[in-house]
PDB file of C-alpha atoms in Angstrom:
ATOM      1  CA  MET M   1       2.953 -24.884  -2.609  1.00 61.00           C
ATOM      2  CA  CYS M   2       1.478 -23.057   0.360  1.00 72.00           C
ATOM      3  CA  THR M   3      -1.773 -24.227   1.920  1.00 83.00           C
ATOM      4  CA  GLU M   4      -4.866 -22.189   2.749  1.00 86.00           C
ATOM      5  CA  LYS M   5      -3.767 -22.363   6.407  1.00 89.00           C
ATOM      6  CA  ASP M   6      -0.362 -20.883   5.417  1.00 87.00           C
ATOM      7  CA  ASN M   7      -2.152 -18.098   3.532  1.00 91.00           C
ATOM      8  CA  GLU M   8      -4.422 -17.284   6.483  1.00 94.00           C
ATOM      9  CA  GLU M   9      -1.417 -17.216   8.834  1.00 95.00           C
ATOM     10  CA  LEU M  10       0.341 -14.768   6.506  1.00 95.00           C
ATOM     11  CA  MET M  11      -2.861 -12.721   6.174  1.00 95.00           C
ATOM     12  CA  GLU M  12      -3.105 -12.323   9.937  1.00 97.00           C
ATOM     13  CA  ALA M  13       0.568 -11.328  10.159  1.00 97.00           C
ATOM     14  CA  LEU M  14       0.096  -8.761   7.361  1.00 97.00           C
ATOM     15  CA  ILE M  15      -2.951  -7.279   9.100  1.00 98.00           C
ATOM     16  CA  THR M  16      -1.175  -7.107  12.463  1.00 98.00           C
ATOM     17  CA  ALA M  17       1.970  -5.507  11.023  1.00 97.00           C
ATOM     18  CA  ALA M  18       0.196  -3.009   8.766  1.00 98.00           C
ATOM     19  CA  ARG M  19      -2.282  -2.007  11.499  1.00 98.00           C
ATOM     20  CA  ALA M  20       0.546  -1.421  13.973  1.00 98.00           C
ATOM     21  CA  ALA M  21       2.594   0.574  11.450  1.00 98.00           C
ATOM     22  CA  PHE M  22      -0.310   2.739  10.264  1.00 98.00           C
ATOM     23  CA  LEU M  23      -1.503   3.389  13.834  1.00 97.00           C
ATOM     24  CA  SER M  24       2.003   4.245  14.993  1.00 97.00           C
ATOM     25  CA  LEU M  25       2.398   6.624  12.075  1.00 97.00           C
ATOM     26  CA  LYS M  26      -0.898   8.384  12.832  1.00 96.00           C
ATOM     27  CA  GLU M  27      -0.220   8.611  16.560  1.00 96.00           C
ATOM     28  CA  THR M  28       3.420   9.679  16.228  1.00 96.00           C
ATOM     29  CA  THR M  29       2.923  12.390  13.629  1.00 96.00           C
ATOM     30  CA  LYS M  30      -0.559  13.722  14.462  1.00 94.00           C
ATOM     31  CA  GLU M  31      -0.841  14.655  10.764  1.00 97.00           C
ATOM     32  CA  HIS M  32      -3.846  14.496   8.428  1.00 97.00           C
ATOM     33  CA  PHE M  33      -3.331  11.490   6.147  1.00 97.00           C
ATOM     34  CA  TYR M  34      -5.087  11.162   2.812  1.00 98.00           C
ATOM     35  CA  PHE M  35      -3.214   8.177   1.331  1.00 98.00           C
ATOM     36  CA  TYR M  36      -2.285   4.818   2.857  1.00 98.00           C
ATOM     37  CA  VAL M  37      -0.635   2.186   0.709  1.00 97.00           C
ATOM     38  CA  PHE M  38       0.772  -1.295   1.096  1.00 95.00           C
ATOM     39  CA  VAL M  39       3.711  -1.649  -1.341  1.00 94.00           C
ATOM     40  CA  PHE M  40       5.130  -4.847  -2.791  1.00 89.00           C
ATOM     41  CA  ASP M  41       8.402  -4.675  -4.688  1.00 80.00           C
ATOM     42  CA  GLU M  42      10.940  -6.968  -6.270  1.00 75.00           C
ATOM     43  CA  GLY M  43      12.405  -7.676  -2.834  1.00 73.00           C
ATOM     44  CA  MET M  44       9.260  -9.770  -2.237  1.00 78.00           C
ATOM     45  CA  HIS M  45       8.610  -8.211   1.201  1.00 88.00           C
ATOM     46  CA  PRO M  46       5.740  -5.730   1.657  1.00 94.00           C
ATOM     47  CA  TYR M  47       5.956  -2.410   3.445  1.00 95.00           C
ATOM     48  CA  ILE M  48       3.721   0.586   4.022  1.00 97.00           C
ATOM     49  CA  SER M  49       3.864   4.120   2.790  1.00 97.00           C
ATOM     50  CA  ALA M  50       1.562   7.079   3.309  1.00 98.00           C
ATOM     51  CA  TRP M  51       1.107  10.746   2.586  1.00 98.00           C
ATOM     52  CA  SER M  52      -0.357  13.440   4.803  1.00 98.00           C
ATOM     53  CA  TYR M  53      -1.187  16.953   3.689  1.00 97.00           C
ATOM     54  CA  GLU M  54       1.498  18.269   6.017  1.00 97.00           C
ATOM     55  CA  SER M  55       4.218  15.956   4.694  1.00 97.00           C
ATOM     56  CA  LEU M  56       3.183  16.707   1.101  1.00 97.00           C
ATOM     57  CA  GLU M  57       3.459  20.471   1.583  1.00 97.00           C
ATOM     58  CA  LYS M  58       6.840  20.148   3.281  1.00 97.00           C
ATOM     59  CA  SER M  59       8.131  17.717   0.654  1.00 96.00           C
ATOM     60  CA  ILE M  60       7.025  19.918  -2.253  1.00 96.00           C
ATOM     61  CA  LYS M  61       8.997  22.816  -0.795  1.00 96.00           C
ATOM     62  CA  GLU M  62      12.084  20.791   0.122  1.00 96.00           C
ATOM     63  CA  GLN M  63      12.223  18.884  -3.167  1.00 95.00           C
ATOM     64  CA  GLN M  64      11.246  21.955  -5.213  1.00 96.00           C
ATOM     65  CA  ILE M  65       8.470  20.080  -6.983  1.00 94.00           C
ATOM     66  CA  THR M  66       7.065  22.068  -9.902  1.00 94.00           C
ATOM     67  CA  ASP M  67       3.383  22.826 -10.289  1.00 93.00           C
ATOM     68  CA  GLU M  68       3.380  20.489 -13.271  1.00 92.00           C
ATOM     69  CA  ASP M  69       4.641  17.566 -11.154  1.00 93.00           C
ATOM     70  CA  LYS M  70       2.555  18.126  -8.019  1.00 93.00           C
ATOM     71  CA  SER M  71      -0.365  15.965  -9.193  1.00 91.00           C
ATOM     72  CA  TRP M  72       1.686  12.769  -9.446  1.00 90.00           C
ATOM     73  CA  TRP M  73       4.009  13.635  -6.525  1.00 95.00           C
ATOM     74  CA  LYS M  74       0.974  13.696  -4.251  1.00 96.00           C
ATOM     75  CA  TRP M  75       0.527   9.968  -4.858  1.00 95.00           C
ATOM     76  CA  ASP M  76       4.123   8.794  -5.278  1.00 94.00           C
ATOM     77  CA  SER M  77       4.489   6.255  -2.476  1.00 92.00           C
ATOM     78  CA  ALA M  78       8.224   5.783  -3.085  1.00 91.00           C
ATOM     79  CA  ASP M  79       8.981   9.451  -2.441  1.00 93.00           C
ATOM     80  CA  SER M  80       6.871   9.787   0.668  1.00 96.00           C
ATOM     81  CA  PRO M  81       8.884  10.529   3.809  1.00 96.00           C
ATOM     82  CA  TYR M  82       6.885   7.671   5.349  1.00 97.00           C
ATOM     83  CA  ALA M  83       7.870   4.984   2.827  1.00 96.00           C
ATOM     84  CA  VAL M  84       8.874   1.806   4.671  1.00 95.00           C
ATOM     85  CA  TYR M  85       7.669   3.337   7.949  1.00 97.00           C
ATOM     86  CA  GLY M  86       7.859   0.934  10.891  1.00 96.00           C
ATOM     87  CA  TYR M  87       9.281  -1.916   8.844  1.00 96.00           C
ATOM     88  CA  ASP M  88      11.994  -2.986  11.298  1.00 95.00           C
ATOM     89  CA  GLU M  89       9.677  -2.534  14.242  1.00 97.00           C
ATOM     90  CA  PHE M  90       6.485  -4.226  13.006  1.00 97.00           C
ATOM     91  CA  PHE M  91       7.206  -6.601  10.108  1.00 96.00           C
ATOM     92  CA  GLY M  92       9.456  -9.234  11.731  1.00 95.00           C
ATOM     93  CA  GLU M  93       6.823 -11.985  11.768  1.00 96.00           C
ATOM     94  CA  VAL M  94       5.842 -11.182   8.175  1.00 96.00           C
ATOM     95  CA  ASP M  95       9.490 -11.435   7.102  1.00 93.00           C
ATOM     96  CA  ALA M  96       9.910 -14.794   8.808  1.00 94.00           C
ATOM     97  CA  LEU M  97       6.744 -16.227   7.241  1.00 94.00           C
ATOM     98  CA  LEU M  98       7.656 -14.970   3.777  1.00 93.00           C
ATOM     99  CA  ASP M  99      11.166 -16.413   4.007  1.00 92.00           C
ATOM    100  CA  GLN M 100       9.723 -19.716   5.209  1.00 92.00           C
ATOM    101  CA  ARG M 101       7.267 -19.788   2.283  1.00 89.00           C
ATOM    102  CA  ALA M 102       9.993 -18.888  -0.220  1.00 89.00           C
ATOM    103  CA  SER M 103      12.205 -21.729   0.965  1.00 89.00           C
ATOM    104  CA  LYS M 104       9.527 -24.226  -0.159  1.00 87.00           C
ATOM    105  CA  LEU M 105       9.181 -22.794  -3.684  1.00 83.00           C
ATOM    106  CA  SER M 106      11.138 -22.843  -6.910  1.00 83.00           C
ATOM    107  CA  ASP M 107      12.084 -19.487  -8.433  1.00 81.00           C
ATOM    108  CA  ASP M 108       9.346 -19.918 -11.040  1.00 84.00           C
ATOM    109  CA  GLU M 109       6.744 -20.567  -8.348  1.00 82.00           C
ATOM    110  CA  LEU M 110       8.052 -17.695  -6.226  1.00 80.00           C
ATOM    111  CA  TYR M 111       8.039 -15.057  -8.963  1.00 77.00           C
ATOM    112  CA  GLU M 112       4.854 -16.168 -10.664  1.00 80.00           C
ATOM    113  CA  THR M 113       2.262 -17.875  -8.455  1.00 86.00           C
ATOM    114  CA  GLU M 114       3.515 -16.699  -5.052  1.00 86.00           C
ATOM    115  CA  TRP M 115       3.965 -13.116  -6.291  1.00 86.00           C
ATOM    116  CA  LYS M 116       0.260 -12.950  -7.184  1.00 89.00           C
ATOM    117  CA  VAL M 117      -0.791 -14.654  -3.940  1.00 91.00           C
ATOM    118  CA  ARG M 118       1.136 -12.142  -1.838  1.00 91.00           C
ATOM    119  CA  ILE M 119      -0.450  -9.169  -3.600  1.00 93.00           C
ATOM    120  CA  GLU M 120      -3.911 -10.720  -3.241  1.00 94.00           C
ATOM    121  CA  LEU M 121      -3.304 -11.291   0.490  1.00 96.00           C
ATOM    122  CA  MET M 122      -2.124  -7.692   0.880  1.00 96.00           C
ATOM    123  CA  GLU M 123      -5.301  -6.460  -0.826  1.00 97.00           C
ATOM    124  CA  GLU M 124      -7.446  -8.578   1.469  1.00 97.00           C
ATOM    125  CA  ALA M 125      -5.480  -7.274   4.472  1.00 97.00           C
ATOM    126  CA  MET M 126      -6.189  -3.675   3.432  1.00 98.00           C
ATOM    127  CA  LYS M 127      -9.857  -4.547   2.912  1.00 98.00           C
ATOM    128  CA  ARG M 128     -10.080  -5.994   6.427  1.00 98.00           C
ATOM    129  CA  LEU M 129      -8.228  -3.039   7.957  1.00 98.00           C
ATOM    130  CA  ASP M 130     -10.632  -0.721   6.166  1.00 98.00           C
ATOM    131  CA  ALA M 131     -13.645  -2.685   7.444  1.00 97.00           C
ATOM    132  CA  SER M 132     -12.281  -2.243  10.985  1.00 97.00           C
ATOM    133  CA  GLY M 133     -12.481   1.543  10.562  1.00 97.00           C
ATOM    134  CA  LEU M 134      -8.705   2.109  10.569  1.00 97.00           C
ATOM    135  CA  PHE M 135      -8.910   4.518   7.628  1.00 97.00           C
ATOM    136  CA  GLY M 136     -12.067   6.267   8.814  1.00 95.00           C
ATOM    137  CA  THR M 137     -15.766   5.723   8.326  1.00 93.00           C
ATOM    138  CA  ARG M 138     -18.484   7.414   6.282  1.00 90.00           C
ATOM    139  CA  LYS M 139     -17.558  10.950   5.188  1.00 92.00           C
ATOM    140  CA  GLU M 140     -14.136  10.725   6.836  1.00 93.00           C
ATOM    141  CA  ARG M 141     -13.364   7.628   4.735  1.00 95.00           C
ATOM    142  CA  GLU M 142     -14.186   9.492   1.511  1.00 93.00           C
ATOM    143  CA  CYS M 143     -11.249  11.796   2.308  1.00 96.00           C
ATOM    144  CA  VAL M 144      -8.771   8.903   2.227  1.00 98.00           C
ATOM    145  CA  VAL M 145      -7.466   6.636  -0.535  1.00 98.00           C
ATOM    146  CA  ILE M 146      -6.003   3.226   0.223  1.00 98.00           C
ATOM    147  CA  ASN M 147      -4.343   0.796  -2.150  1.00 97.00           C
ATOM    148  CA  VAL M 148      -1.855  -1.988  -2.734  1.00 96.00           C
ATOM    149  CA  GLU M 149       0.847  -1.009  -5.199  1.00 93.00           C
ATOM    150  CA  GLN M 150       3.486  -2.989  -6.982  1.00 87.00           C
ATOM    151  CA  ALA M 151       6.840  -1.307  -7.475  1.00 79.00           C
ATOM    152  CA  PRO M 152       7.594  -0.853 -10.220  1.00 65.00           C
ATOM    153  CA  PRO M 153       4.037  -0.984 -11.622  1.00 68.00           C
ATOM    154  CA  ASP M 154       3.419  -3.958 -13.867  1.00 68.00           C
ATOM    155  CA  GLY M 155       1.690  -1.909 -16.554  1.00 67.00           C
ATOM    156  CA  ASP M 156      -1.481  -3.983 -16.623  1.00 71.00           C
ATOM    157  CA  GLY M 157      -3.658  -1.544 -14.689  1.00 75.00           C
ATOM    158  CA  ALA M 158      -3.969  -3.807 -11.649  1.00 87.00           C
ATOM    159  CA  GLU M 159      -3.232  -0.876  -9.322  1.00 90.00           C
ATOM    160  CA  TYR M 160      -6.160   1.028 -10.851  1.00 93.00           C
ATOM    161  CA  ASP M 161      -8.495  -1.957 -10.445  1.00 93.00           C
ATOM    162  CA  ARG M 162      -7.424  -2.542  -6.834  1.00 95.00           C
ATOM    163  CA  ALA M 163      -8.072   1.120  -6.007  1.00 96.00           C
ATOM    164  CA  LEU M 164     -11.611   0.786  -7.373  1.00 96.00           C
ATOM    165  CA  ARG M 165     -12.213  -2.332  -5.284  1.00 97.00           C
ATOM    166  CA  LEU M 166     -10.748  -0.890  -2.077  1.00 98.00           C
ATOM    167  CA  ASN M 167     -12.238   2.608  -2.027  1.00 97.00           C
ATOM    168  CA  PRO M 168     -15.626   4.279  -2.036  1.00 95.00           C
ATOM    169  CA  SER M 169     -16.248   6.612  -4.932  1.00 94.00           C
ATOM    170  CA  SER M 170     -14.953  10.098  -4.139  1.00 95.00           C
ATOM    171  CA  VAL M 171     -13.324  13.151  -5.674  1.00 94.00           C
ATOM    172  CA  LEU M 172     -10.033  12.155  -4.050  1.00 96.00           C
ATOM    173  CA  LEU M 173     -10.224   8.640  -5.522  1.00 96.00           C
ATOM    174  CA  SER M 174     -10.849  10.102  -8.987  1.00 95.00           C
ATOM    175  CA  GLU M 175      -7.782  12.290  -8.573  1.00 95.00           C
ATOM    176  CA  TYR M 176      -5.681   9.280  -7.561  1.00 95.00           C
ATOM    177  CA  LEU M 177      -6.955   7.155 -10.459  1.00 94.00           C
ATOM    178  CA  GLU M 178      -5.735   9.785 -12.914  1.00 92.00           C
ATOM    179  CA  THR M 179      -2.157   8.930 -11.854  1.00 89.00           C
ATOM    180  CA  CYS M 180      -2.593   5.144 -12.165  1.00 84.00           C
ATOM    181  CA  GLU M 181      -1.877   3.102 -15.254  1.00 75.00           C
ATOM    182  CA  THR M 182      -5.269   2.092 -16.607  1.00 71.00           C
ATOM    183  CA  PRO M 183      -6.220  -1.407 -17.660  1.00 66.00           C
ATOM    184  CA  GLU M 184      -5.870  -1.986 -21.365  1.00 61.00           C
ATOM    185  CA  SER M 185      -9.118  -2.343 -23.285  1.00 44.00           C
ATOM    186  CA  ASP M 186      -9.841  -5.781 -24.685  1.00 39.00           C
TER     187      ASP M 186
END
């Protein structure tokens, strides 16, 4: 099992990698981003994705997205042209730490306990990046949605709950939440 020190080391690596990737994306493209997401998939290694208004408009035209599908396409992190942006450049230390952690765990531990720990650390990383002002402040921040997504979604509404925890209330957040699987009522 990984220690609190191991978790903090991974947290710092996640913050460093995600900050560098998001900043590089913003500086390289000079586009107006409305969605930043940290994605965790069955490969067990996180990556970023994002959407800007410019990339959305271009993608809708190129992919011939129908009016009916535009509302979910706007938030589909897998189809963003910026999915996995900067992975090779910025996530080397994260990869090494995750591989090191995995080597100490059984498959059951890796795909149960460690899976949850990694998503929780990614959420905390996004929270800390947000607190640093990376995604904007005040009114500017209300024009951006951030989240941590699992691919494929697990169906338990965790993505919805994380979005509520990570974002201030806004019209844009409400729009995003409409595309998320909601938590089941008890």
